[in-house]
Short mmCIF file of C-alpha atoms in Angstrom, two decimals:
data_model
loop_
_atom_site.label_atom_id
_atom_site.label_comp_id
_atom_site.label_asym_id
_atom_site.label_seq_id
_atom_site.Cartn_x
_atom_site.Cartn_y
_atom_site.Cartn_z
CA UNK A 1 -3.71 36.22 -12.81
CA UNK A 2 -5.74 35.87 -9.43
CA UNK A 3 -9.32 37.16 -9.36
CA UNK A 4 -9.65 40.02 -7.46
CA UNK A 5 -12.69 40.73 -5.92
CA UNK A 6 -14.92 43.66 -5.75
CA UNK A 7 -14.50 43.75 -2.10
CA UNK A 8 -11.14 44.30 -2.46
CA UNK A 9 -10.95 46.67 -5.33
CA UNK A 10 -13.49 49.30 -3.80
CA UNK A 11 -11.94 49.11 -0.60
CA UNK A 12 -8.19 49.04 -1.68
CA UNK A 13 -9.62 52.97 -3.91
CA UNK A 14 -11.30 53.53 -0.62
CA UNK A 15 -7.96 53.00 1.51
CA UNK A 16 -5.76 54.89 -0.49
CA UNK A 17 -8.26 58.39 -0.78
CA UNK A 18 -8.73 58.10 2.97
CA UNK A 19 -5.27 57.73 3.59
CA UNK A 20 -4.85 61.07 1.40
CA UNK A 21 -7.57 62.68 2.84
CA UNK A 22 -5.54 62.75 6.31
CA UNK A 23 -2.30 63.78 4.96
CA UNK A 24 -4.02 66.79 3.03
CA UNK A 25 -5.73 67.60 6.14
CA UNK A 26 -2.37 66.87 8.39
CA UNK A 27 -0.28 69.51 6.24
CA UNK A 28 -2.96 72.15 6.26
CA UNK A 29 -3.93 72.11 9.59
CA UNK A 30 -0.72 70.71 11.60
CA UNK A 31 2.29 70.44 9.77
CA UNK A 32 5.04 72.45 11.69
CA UNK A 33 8.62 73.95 11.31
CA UNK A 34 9.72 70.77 12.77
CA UNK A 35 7.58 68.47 9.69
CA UNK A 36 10.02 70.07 7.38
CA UNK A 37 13.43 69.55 9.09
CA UNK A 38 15.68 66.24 7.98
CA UNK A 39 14.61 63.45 9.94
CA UNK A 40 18.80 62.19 9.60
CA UNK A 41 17.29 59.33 8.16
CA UNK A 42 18.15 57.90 4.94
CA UNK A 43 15.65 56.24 3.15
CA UNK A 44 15.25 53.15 0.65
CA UNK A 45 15.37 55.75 -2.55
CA UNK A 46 18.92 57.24 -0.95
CA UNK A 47 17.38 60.76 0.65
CA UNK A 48 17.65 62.17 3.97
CA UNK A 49 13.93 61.60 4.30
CA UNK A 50 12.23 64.53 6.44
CA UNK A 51 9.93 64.41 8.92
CA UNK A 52 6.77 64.66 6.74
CA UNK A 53 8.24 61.75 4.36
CA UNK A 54 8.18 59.35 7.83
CA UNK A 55 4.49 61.09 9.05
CA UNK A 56 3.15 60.49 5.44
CA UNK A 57 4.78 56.88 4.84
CA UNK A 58 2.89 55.78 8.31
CA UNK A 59 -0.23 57.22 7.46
CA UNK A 60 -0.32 54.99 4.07
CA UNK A 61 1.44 51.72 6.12
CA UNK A 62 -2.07 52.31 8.09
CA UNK A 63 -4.41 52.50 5.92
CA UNK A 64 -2.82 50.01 2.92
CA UNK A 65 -1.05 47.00 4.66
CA UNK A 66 -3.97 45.03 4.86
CA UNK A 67 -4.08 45.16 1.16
CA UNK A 68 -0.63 43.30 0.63
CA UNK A 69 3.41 43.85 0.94
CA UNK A 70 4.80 47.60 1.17
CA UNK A 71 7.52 48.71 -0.96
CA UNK A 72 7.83 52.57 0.42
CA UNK A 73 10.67 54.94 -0.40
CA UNK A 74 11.15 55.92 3.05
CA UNK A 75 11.15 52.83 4.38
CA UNK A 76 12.18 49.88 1.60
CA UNK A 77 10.29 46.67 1.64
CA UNK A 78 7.66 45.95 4.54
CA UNK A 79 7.14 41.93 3.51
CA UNK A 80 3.72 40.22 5.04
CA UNK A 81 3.42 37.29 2.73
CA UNK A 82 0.69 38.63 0.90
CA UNK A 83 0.25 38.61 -3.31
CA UNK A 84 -0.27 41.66 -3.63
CA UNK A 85 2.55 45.14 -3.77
CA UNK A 86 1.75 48.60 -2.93
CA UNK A 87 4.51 50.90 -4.24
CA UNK A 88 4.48 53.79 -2.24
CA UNK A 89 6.11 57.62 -2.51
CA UNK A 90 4.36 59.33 0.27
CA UNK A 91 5.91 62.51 -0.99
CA UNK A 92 6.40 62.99 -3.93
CA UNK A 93 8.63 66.62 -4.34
CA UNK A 94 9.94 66.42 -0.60
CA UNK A 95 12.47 69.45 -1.92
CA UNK A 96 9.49 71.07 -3.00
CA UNK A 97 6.82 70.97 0.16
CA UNK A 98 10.04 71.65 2.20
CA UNK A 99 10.73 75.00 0.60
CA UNK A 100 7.24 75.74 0.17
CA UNK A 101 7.08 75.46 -3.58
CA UNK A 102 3.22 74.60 -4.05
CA UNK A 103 4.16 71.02 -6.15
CA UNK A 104 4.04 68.06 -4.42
CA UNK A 105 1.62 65.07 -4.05
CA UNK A 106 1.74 61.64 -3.20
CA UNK A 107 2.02 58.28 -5.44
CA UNK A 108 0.68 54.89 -4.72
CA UNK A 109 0.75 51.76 -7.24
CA UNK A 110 -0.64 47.92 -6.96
CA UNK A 111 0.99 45.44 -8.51
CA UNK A 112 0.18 41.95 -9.03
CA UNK A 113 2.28 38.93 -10.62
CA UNK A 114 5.00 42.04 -11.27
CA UNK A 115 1.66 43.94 -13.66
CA UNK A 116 0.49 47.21 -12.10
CA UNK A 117 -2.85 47.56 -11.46
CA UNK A 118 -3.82 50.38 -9.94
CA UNK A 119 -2.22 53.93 -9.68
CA UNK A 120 -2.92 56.95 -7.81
CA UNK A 121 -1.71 60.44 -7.85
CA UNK A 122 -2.40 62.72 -5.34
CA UNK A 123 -1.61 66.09 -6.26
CA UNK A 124 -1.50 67.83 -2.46
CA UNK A 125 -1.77 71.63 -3.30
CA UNK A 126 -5.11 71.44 -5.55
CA UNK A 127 -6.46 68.20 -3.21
CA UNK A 128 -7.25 66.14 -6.59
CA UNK A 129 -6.28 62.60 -6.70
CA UNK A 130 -6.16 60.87 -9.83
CA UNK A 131 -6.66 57.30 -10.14
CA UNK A 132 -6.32 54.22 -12.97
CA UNK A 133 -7.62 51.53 -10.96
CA UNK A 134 -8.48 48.03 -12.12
CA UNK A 135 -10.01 49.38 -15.49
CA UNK A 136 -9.25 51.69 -17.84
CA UNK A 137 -11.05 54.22 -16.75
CA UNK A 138 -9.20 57.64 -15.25
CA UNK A 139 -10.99 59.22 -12.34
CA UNK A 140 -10.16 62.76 -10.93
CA UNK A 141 -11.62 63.57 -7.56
CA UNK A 142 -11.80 66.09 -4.95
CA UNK A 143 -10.44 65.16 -1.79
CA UNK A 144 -12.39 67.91 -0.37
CA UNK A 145 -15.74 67.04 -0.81
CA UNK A 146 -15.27 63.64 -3.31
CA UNK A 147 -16.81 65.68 -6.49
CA UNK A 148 -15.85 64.43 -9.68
CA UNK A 149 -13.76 66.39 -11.72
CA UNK A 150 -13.73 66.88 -15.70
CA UNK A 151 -9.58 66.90 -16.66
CA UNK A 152 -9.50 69.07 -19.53
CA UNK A 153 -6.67 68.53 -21.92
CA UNK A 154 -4.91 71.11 -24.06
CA UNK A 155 -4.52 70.43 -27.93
CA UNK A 156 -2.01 73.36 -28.08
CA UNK A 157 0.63 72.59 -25.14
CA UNK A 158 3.24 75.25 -25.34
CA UNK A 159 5.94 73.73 -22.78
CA UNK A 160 7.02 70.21 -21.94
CA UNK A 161 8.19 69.35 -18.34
CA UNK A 162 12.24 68.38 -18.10
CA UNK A 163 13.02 66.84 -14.55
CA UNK A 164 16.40 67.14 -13.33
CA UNK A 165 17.52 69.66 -16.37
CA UNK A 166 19.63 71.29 -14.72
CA UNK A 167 22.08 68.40 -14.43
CA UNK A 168 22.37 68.28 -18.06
CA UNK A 169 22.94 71.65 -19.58
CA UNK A 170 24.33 70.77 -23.15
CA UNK A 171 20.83 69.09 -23.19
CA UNK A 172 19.10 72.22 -22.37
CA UNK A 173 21.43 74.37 -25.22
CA UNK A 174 20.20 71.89 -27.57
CA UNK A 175 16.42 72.24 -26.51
CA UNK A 176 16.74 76.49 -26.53
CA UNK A 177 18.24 75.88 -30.05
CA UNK A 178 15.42 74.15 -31.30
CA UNK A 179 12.91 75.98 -29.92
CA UNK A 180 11.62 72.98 -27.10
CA UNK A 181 10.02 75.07 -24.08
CA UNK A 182 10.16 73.21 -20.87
CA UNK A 183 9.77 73.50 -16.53
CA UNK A 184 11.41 71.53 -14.29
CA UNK A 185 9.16 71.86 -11.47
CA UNK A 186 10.74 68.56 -9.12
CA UNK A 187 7.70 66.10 -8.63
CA UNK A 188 8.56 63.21 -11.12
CA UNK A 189 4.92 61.20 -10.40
CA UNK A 190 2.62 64.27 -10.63
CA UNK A 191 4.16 65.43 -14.04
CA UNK A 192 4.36 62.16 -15.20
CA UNK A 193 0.53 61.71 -14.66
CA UNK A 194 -0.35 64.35 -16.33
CA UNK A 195 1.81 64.04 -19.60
CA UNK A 196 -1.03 64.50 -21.67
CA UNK A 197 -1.28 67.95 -20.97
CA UNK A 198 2.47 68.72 -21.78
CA UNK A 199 4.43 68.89 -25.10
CA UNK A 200 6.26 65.62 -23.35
CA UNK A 201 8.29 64.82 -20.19
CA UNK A 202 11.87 63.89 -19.74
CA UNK A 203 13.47 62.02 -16.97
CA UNK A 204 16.79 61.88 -17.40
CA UNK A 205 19.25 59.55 -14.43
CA UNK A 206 18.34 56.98 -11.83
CA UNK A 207 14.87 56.63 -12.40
CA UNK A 208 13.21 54.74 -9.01
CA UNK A 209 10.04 52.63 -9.13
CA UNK A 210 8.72 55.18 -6.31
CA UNK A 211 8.56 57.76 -8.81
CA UNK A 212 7.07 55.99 -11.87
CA UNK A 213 4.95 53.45 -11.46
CA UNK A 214 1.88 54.99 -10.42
CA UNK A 215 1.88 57.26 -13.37
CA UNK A 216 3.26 55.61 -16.14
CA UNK A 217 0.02 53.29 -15.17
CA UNK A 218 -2.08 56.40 -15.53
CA UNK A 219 -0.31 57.49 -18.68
CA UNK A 220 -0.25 54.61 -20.49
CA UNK A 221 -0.88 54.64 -24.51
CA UNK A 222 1.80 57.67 -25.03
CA UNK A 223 4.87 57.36 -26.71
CA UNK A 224 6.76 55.56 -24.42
CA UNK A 225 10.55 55.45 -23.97
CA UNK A 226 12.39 54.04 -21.13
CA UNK A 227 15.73 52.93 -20.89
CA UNK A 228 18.32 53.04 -17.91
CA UNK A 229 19.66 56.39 -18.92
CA UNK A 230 15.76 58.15 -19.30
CA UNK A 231 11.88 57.88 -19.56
CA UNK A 232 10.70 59.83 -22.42
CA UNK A 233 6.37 60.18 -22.98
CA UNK A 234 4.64 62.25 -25.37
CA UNK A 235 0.96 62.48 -26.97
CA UNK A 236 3.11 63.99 -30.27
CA UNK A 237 5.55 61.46 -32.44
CA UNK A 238 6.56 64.64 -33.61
CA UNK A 239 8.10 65.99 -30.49
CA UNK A 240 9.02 62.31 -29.41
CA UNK A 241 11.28 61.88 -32.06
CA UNK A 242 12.95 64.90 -32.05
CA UNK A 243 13.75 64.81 -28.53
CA UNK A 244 14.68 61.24 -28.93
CA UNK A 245 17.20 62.04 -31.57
CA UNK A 246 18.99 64.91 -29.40
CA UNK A 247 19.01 62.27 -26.65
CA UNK A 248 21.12 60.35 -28.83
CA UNK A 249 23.38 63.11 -30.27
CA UNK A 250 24.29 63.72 -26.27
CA UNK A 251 25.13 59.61 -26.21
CA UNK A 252 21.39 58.54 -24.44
#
């Protein structure tokens, strides 16, 4: 793999919390009606992207295409030659920010030779970003005023987070039957990256790298499934295997 240097690593972190740092200050100081309307264009992931998807996507094309190619759910693959790719949601829970649903963030992944690298997620409501970048370390900042902050994980989750259940109701019989608690709150990267504090989290469908590359990056060293049908992660066997099992009984 190509050295990287420390040039570029602490200025690729600084990049991407500057370019969060505007788009947190953007939505709470200008976003309008008009931010939140379909832009009647549809984007690389398939969405009618809206406004703030095309003002957030060019706030990251400014600050990260310097750093290498952009592969951005709004706007596909932006190619300049370069080794590196930057995997970019600029919003992740669109549905969410658009109805006013306080869950939504942003997602942001570097990849080299095809290995990712580095992953961020911004969650936009709290104004913590969460990064895994070039070690294994996991940093939690304040985009506020750049303060560290201590991630404390529960030993006792209650609930798991199920994206998409509602598409799959036999699924969701199955879980009341056996007692799994779950939300489905519609930002696949945030509750990804922050698996450790759930029971697990289910993805069930078309699963794009936009969503998932970022955090699985972050959440690495979990029980792990992913096939083209679902992405299963859990800190519990327990609750992996049982939820892998009814996966199976409903042909997964």
């Amino acid at each position: 793999m190509k050295t990287i240097t420390e040039l570029y690593k602490k200025s690729f972190i600084e990049a991407v919390i500057a370019a969060n740092k505007e788009l947190y200050t953007y939505i709470n100081t200008n976003l309008s009606k008009n931010d939140l309307e379909p832009s009647n264009t549809i984007g690389c992931g398939g969405d009618n992207s809206l406004n703030i998807d095309l003002i957030a996507e060019n706030i990251f094309i400014k600050y990260l295409k310097e750093f290498g190619n952009i592969y951005s759910e709004e706007c596909g693959k932006l190619s300049n030659d370069k080794e590196f790719l930057i995997i970019i949601d600029p919003i992740d829970g669109s549905d969410n920010i658009a109805s006013n649903l306080l869950y939504y963030g942003t997602s942001v992944a570097l990849k080299l030779d095809n290995i990712t690298i580095a992953g961020f997620i911004c969650n936009l409501v709290t104004a913590q970003l969460k990064y895994k970048a070039f070690t294994n370390e996991i940093i939690n900042i304040s985009l506020v005023d750049n303060s560290l902050k201590n991630e404390v994980f529960s030993t006792k989750s209650s609930i798991g987070i199920f994206e998409r259940a509602y598409a799959y109701p036999k699924i969701c019989q199955d879980f009341y039957e056996n007692k799994i608690k779950y939300r489905s709150p519609g930002a696949v990267a945030l509750s990804l990256s922050s698996a450790k504090n759930y029971n697990f989290v289910l993805i069930i469908g078309a699963i794009r790298e936009f969503d998932i590359a970022a955090a699985l990056h972050i959440s690495s060293g979990l029980f792990t499934q992913h096939t083209d049908k679902f992405l299963l992660i859990s800190k519990n066997e327990r609750n992996f295997s049982l939820i892998k099992e009814i996966l199976k009984e409903n042909s997964l």
